[in-house]
mmCIF file of C-alpha atoms and ligand atoms in Angstrom:
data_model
loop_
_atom_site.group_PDB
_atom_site.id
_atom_site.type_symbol
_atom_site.label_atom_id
_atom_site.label_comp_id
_atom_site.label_asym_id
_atom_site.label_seq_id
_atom_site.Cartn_x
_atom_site.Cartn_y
_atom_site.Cartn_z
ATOM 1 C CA UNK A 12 0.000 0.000 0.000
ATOM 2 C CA UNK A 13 1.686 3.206 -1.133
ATOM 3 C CA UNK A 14 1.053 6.642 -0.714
ATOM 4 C CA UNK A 15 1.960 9.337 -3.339
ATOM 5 C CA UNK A 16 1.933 12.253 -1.826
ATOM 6 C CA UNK A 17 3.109 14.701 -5.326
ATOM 7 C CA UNK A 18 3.892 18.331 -4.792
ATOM 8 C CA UNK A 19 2.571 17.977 -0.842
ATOM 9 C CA UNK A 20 3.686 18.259 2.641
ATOM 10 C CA UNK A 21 6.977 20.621 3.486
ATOM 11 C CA UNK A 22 9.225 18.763 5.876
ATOM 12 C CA UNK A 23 7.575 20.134 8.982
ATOM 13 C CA UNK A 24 4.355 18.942 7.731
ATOM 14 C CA UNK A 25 5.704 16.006 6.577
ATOM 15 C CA UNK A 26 7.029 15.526 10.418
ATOM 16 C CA UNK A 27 3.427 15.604 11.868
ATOM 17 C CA UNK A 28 1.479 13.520 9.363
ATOM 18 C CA UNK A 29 4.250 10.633 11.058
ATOM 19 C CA UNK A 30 3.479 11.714 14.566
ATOM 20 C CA UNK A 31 0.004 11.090 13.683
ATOM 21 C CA UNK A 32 0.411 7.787 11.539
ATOM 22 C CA UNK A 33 2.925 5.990 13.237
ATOM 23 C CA UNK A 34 0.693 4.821 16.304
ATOM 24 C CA UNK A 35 -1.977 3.828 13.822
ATOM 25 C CA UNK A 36 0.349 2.121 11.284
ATOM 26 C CA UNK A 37 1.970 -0.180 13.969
ATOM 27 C CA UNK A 38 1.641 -3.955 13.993
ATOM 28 C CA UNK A 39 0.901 -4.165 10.406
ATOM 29 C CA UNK A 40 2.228 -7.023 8.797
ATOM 30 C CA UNK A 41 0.255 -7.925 6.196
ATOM 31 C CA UNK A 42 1.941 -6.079 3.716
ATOM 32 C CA UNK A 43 4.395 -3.254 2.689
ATOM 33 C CA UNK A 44 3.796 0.338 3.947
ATOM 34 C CA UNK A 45 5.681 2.578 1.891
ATOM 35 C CA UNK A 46 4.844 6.778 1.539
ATOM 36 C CA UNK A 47 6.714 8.461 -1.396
ATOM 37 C CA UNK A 48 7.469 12.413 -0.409
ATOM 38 C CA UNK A 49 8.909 14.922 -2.761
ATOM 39 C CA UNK A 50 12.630 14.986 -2.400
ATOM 40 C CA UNK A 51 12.807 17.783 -0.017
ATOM 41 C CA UNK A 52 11.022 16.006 2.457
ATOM 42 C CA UNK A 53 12.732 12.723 2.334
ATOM 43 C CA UNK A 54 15.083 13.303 4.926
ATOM 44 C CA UNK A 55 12.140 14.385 7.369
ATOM 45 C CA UNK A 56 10.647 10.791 6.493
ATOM 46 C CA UNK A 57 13.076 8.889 6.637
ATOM 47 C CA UNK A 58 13.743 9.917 10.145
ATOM 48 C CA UNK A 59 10.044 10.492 11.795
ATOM 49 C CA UNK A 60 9.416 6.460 10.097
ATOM 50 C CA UNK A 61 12.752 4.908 11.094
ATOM 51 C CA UNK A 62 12.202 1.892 13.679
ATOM 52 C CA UNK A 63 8.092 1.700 11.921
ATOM 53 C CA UNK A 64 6.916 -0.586 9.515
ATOM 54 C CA UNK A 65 6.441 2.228 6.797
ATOM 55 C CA UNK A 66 9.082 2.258 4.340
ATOM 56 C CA UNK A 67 9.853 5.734 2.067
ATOM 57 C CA UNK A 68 10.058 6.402 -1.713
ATOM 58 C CA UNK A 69 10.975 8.910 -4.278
ATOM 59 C CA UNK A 70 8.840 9.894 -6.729
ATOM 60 C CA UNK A 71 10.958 9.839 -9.728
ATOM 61 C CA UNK A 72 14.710 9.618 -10.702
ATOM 62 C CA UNK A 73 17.028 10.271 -13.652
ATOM 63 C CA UNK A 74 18.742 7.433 -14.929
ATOM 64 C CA UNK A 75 22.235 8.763 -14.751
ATOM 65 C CA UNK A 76 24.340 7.937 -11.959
ATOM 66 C CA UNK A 77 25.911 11.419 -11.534
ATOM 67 C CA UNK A 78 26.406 14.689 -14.104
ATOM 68 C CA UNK A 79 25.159 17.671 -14.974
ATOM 69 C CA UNK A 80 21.391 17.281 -15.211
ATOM 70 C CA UNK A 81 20.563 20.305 -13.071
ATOM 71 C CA UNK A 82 17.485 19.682 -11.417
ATOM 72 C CA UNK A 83 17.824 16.218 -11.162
ATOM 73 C CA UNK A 84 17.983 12.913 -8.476
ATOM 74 C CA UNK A 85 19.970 9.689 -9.389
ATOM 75 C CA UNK A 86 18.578 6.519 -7.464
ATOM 76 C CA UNK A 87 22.175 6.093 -4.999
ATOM 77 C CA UNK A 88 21.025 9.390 -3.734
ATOM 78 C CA UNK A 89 17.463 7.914 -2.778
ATOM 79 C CA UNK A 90 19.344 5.075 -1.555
ATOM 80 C CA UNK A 91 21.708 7.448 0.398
ATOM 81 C CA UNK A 92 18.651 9.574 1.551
ATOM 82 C CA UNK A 93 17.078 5.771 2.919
ATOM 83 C CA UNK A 94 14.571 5.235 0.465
ATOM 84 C CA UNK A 95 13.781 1.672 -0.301
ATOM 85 C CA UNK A 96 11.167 2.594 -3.372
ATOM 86 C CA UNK A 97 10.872 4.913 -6.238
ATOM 87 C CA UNK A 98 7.503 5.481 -8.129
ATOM 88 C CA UNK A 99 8.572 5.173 -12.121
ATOM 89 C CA UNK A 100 6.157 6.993 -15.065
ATOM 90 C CA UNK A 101 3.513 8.600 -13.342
ATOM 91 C CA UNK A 102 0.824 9.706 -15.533
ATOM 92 C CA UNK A 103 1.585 13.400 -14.150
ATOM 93 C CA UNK A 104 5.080 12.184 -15.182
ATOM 94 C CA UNK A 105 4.367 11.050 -18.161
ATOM 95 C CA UNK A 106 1.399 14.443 -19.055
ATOM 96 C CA UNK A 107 3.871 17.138 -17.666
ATOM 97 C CA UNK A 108 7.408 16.434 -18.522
ATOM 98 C CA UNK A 109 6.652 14.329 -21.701
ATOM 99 C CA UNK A 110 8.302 10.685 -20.370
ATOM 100 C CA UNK A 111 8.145 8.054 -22.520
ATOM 101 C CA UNK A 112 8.175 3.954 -22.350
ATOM 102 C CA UNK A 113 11.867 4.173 -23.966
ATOM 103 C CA UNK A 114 12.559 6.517 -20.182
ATOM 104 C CA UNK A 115 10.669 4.065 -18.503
ATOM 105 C CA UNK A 116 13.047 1.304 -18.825
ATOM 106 C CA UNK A 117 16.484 3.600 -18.367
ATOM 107 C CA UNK A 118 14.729 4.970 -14.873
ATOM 108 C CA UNK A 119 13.546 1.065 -14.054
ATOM 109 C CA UNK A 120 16.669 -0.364 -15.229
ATOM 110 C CA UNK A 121 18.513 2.901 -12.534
ATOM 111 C CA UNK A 122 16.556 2.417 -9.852
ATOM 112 C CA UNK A 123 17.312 -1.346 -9.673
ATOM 113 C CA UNK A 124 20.984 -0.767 -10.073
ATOM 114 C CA UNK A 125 20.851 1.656 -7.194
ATOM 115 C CA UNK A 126 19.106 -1.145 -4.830
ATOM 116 C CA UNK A 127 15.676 0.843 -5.255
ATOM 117 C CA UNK A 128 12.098 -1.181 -5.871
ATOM 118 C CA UNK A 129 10.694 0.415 -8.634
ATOM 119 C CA UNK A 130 6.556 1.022 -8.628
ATOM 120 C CA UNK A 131 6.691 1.100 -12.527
ATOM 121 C CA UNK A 132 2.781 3.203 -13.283
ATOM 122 C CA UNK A 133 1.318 2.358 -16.137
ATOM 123 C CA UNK A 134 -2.461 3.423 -17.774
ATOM 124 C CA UNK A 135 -5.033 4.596 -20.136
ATOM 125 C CA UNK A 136 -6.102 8.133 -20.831
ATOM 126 C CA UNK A 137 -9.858 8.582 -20.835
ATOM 127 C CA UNK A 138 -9.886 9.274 -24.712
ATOM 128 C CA UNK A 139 -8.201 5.786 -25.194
ATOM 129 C CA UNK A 140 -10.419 4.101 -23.250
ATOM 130 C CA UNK A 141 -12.909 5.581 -25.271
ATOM 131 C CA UNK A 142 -11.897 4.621 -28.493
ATOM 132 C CA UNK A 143 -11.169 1.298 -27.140
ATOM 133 C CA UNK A 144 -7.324 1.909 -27.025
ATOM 134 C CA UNK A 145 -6.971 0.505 -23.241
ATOM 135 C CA UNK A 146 -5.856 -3.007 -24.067
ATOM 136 C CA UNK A 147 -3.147 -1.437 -27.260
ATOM 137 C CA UNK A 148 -2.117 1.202 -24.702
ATOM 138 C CA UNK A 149 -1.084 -1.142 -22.159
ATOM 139 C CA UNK A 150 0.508 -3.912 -23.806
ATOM 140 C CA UNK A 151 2.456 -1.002 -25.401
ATOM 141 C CA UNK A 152 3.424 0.660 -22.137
ATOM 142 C CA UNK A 153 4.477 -3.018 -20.764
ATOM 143 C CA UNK A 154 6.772 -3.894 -24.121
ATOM 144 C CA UNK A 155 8.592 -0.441 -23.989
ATOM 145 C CA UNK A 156 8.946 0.373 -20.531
ATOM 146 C CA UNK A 157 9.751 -3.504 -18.991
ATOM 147 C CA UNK A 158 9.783 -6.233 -21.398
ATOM 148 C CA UNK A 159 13.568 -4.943 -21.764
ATOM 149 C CA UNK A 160 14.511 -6.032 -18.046
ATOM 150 C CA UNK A 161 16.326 -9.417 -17.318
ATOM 151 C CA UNK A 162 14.053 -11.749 -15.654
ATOM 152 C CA UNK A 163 16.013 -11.081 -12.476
ATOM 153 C CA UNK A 164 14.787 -6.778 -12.672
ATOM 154 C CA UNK A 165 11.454 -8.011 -13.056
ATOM 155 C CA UNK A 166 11.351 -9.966 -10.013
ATOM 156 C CA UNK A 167 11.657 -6.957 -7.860
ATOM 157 C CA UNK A 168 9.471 -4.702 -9.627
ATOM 158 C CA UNK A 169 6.139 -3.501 -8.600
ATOM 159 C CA UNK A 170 3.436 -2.121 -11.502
ATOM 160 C CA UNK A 171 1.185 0.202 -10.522
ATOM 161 C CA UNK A 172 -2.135 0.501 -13.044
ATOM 162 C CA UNK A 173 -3.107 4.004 -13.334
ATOM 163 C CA UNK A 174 -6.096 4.894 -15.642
ATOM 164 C CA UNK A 175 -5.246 8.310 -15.969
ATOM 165 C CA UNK A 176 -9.241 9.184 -16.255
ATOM 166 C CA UNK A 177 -8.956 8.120 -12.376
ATOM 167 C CA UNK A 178 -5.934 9.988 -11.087
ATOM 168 C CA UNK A 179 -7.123 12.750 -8.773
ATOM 169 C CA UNK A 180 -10.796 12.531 -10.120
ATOM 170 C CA UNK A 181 -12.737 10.935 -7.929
ATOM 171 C CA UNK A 182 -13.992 8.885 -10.576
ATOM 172 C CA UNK A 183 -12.465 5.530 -9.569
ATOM 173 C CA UNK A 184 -12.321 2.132 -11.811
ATOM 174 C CA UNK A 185 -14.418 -0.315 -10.671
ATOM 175 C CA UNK A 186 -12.804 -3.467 -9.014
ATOM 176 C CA UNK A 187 -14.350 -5.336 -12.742
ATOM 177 C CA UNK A 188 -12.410 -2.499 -14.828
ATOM 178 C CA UNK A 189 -9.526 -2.936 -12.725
ATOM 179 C CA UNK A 190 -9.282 -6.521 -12.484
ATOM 180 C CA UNK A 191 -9.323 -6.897 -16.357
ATOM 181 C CA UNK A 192 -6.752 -4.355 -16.632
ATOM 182 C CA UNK A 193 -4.460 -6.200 -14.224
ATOM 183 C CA UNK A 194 -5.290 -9.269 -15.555
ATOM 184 C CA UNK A 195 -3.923 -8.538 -19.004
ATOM 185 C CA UNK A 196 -0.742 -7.039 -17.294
ATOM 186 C CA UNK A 197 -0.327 -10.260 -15.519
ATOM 187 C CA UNK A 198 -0.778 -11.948 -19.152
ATOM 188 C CA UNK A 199 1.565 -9.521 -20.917
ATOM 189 C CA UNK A 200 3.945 -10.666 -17.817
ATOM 190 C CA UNK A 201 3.642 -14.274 -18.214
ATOM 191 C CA UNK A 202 4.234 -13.931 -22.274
ATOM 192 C CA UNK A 203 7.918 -12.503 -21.605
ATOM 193 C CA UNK A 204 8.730 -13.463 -18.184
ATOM 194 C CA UNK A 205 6.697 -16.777 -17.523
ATOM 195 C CA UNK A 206 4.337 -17.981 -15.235
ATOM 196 C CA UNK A 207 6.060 -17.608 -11.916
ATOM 197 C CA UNK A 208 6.939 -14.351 -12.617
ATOM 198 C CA UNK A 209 3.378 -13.211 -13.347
ATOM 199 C CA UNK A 210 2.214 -14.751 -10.272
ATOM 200 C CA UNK A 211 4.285 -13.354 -8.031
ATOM 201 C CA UNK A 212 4.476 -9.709 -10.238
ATOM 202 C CA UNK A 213 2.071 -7.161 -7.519
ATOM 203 C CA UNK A 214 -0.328 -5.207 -9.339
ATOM 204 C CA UNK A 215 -1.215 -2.164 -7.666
ATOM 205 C CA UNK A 216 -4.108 -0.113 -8.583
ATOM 206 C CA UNK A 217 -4.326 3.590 -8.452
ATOM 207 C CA UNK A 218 -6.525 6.207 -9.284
ATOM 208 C CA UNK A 219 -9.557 7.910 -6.551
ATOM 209 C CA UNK A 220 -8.583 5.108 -4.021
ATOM 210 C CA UNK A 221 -10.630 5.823 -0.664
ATOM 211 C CA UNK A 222 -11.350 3.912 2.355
ATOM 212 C CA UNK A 223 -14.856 3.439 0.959
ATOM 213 C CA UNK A 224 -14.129 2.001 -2.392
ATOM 214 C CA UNK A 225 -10.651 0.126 -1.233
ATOM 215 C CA UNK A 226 -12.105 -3.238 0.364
ATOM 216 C CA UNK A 227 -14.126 -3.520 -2.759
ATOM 217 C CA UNK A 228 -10.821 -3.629 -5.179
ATOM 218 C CA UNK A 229 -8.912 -5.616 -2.784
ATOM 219 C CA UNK A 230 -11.608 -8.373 -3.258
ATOM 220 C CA UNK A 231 -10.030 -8.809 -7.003
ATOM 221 C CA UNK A 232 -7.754 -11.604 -6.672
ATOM 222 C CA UNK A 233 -5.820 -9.377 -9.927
ATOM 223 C CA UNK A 234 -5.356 -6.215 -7.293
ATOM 224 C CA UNK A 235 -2.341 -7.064 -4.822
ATOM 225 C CA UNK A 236 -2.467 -3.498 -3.617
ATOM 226 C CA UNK A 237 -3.090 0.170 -4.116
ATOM 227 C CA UNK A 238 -1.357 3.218 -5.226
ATOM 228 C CA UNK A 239 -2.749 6.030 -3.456
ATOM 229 C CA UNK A 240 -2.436 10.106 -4.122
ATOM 230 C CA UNK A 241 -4.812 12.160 -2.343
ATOM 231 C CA UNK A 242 -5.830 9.631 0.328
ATOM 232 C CA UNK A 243 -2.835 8.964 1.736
ATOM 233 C CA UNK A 244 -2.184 12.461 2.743
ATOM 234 C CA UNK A 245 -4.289 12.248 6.065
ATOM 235 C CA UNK A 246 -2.852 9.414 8.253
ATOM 236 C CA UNK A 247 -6.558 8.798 9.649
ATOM 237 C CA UNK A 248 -7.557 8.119 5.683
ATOM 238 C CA UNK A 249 -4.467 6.840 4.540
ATOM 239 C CA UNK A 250 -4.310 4.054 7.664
ATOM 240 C CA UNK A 251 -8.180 3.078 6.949
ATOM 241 C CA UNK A 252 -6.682 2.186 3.092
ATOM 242 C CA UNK A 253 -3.444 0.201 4.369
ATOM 243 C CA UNK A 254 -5.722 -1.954 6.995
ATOM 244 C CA UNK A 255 -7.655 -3.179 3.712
ATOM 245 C CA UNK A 256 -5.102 -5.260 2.696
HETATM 246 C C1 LIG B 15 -1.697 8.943 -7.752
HETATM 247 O O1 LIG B 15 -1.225 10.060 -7.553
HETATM 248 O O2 LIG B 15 -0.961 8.025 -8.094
HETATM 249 C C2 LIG B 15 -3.144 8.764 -7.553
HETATM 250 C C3 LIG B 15 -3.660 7.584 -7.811
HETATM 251 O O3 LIG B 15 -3.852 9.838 -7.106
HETATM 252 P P1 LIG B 15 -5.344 9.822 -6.474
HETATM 253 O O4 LIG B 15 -5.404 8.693 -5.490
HETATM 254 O O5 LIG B 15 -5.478 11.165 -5.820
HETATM 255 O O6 LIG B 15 -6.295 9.607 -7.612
#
């Protein structure tokens, strides 16, 4: 259960959402915690979660090791900064600074060689869903943006499915819309990786998750987990998500 918490939260606020969520969060076992700050905030994580179950992210990285890319974030410095994850692709990613599958799989391919998970997001826009695009969209996502990883990358890599008609909308998939979506990830999976590899691949899905809708899409057997922007911004929302799983 991840939270993405995009251009949110300074460092002192950052501070107080853990004084708030670290009570709530403890004892969870049942799966991975992990919140995903902007950059500047990392270090305030990373210290108000150390010694919890909840494990930080970035939420992007450049694929160089080190150089002059002003404005950038290579994944040893995550590492360095004690992030375990990295979100890869966003849709707002993707919309915003124009990144494209061929990205996808430098910044994947990165963020394993720096000892990061990657959360690899992948999804339809609403006028490809449409026009009946969804199923092209994402089997063209999954060839440029992971098919190119060993079988050994793919093990450790999470996919996150996004429609981008959801993102921030309100307007959620339903867990039927979801599960067919994940299940034809999983597919795509098993065609270039094989069948162990698609079964133990995690599927999150993202996009308007709430603690109303969220037990409904965990039901899917497809949808291993959730991606969550707005949601997980309150810990008394965000820990009513997480205790789904
Ligand atoms: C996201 O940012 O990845 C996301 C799914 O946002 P929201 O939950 O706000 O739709």
């Amino acid at each position: 259960m991840a939270g993405n918490w995009k251009m949110y939260k300074t460092g002192q606020e950052t501070t107080a959402f853990f004084a708030g969520f670290n009570p709530l969060v403890a004892g969870t076992a049942n799966c991975d915690v992990v919140i995903c700050p902007t950059f500047l905030s990392i270090p305030a994580a990373v210290a108000a979660a150390r010694g919890t179950v909840t494990q930080i992210g970035g939420q992007n990285l450049f694929w160089a090791k080190e150089g002059a890319y002003t404005g950038e974030v290579c994944g040893e410095m995550l590492v360095a900064a004690g992030c375990q994850w990295v979100l890869v692709a966003h849709s707002e990613r993707r919309q915003y600074f124009n990144e494209s599958d061929a990205e996808t799989l430098k910044k994947t391919q990165a963020a394993l060689a720096a000892g990061l998970n990657p959360i690899v997001c992948v999804g339809e826009k609403l006028d490809e869903r449409k026009g009946g695009k969804t199923e092209q969209v994402l089997i063209e996502q999954f060839a440029g943006g992971l098919a190119g990883l060993t079988e050994e990358q793919f093990s450790k890599v999470a996919i996150a499915y996004e429609p981008v008609w959801a993102i921030g909308t309100g307007q959620t998939a339903t867990p039927a819309i979801a599960a067919d979506a994940h299940g034809l990830i999983r597919s795509e999976a098993e065609k270039r990786f094989g069948k162990e590899a698609a079964a133990a691949l995690r599927i999150l899905y993202g996009g308007s998750v709430k603690p109303d809708n969220v037990e409904r899409l965990m039901k899917e057997e497809q949808i291993d987990g959730a991606l969550v922007g707005g949601a997980s911004l309150d810990p008394q929302t965000f820990i009513k998500i997480v205790k789904a799983a």
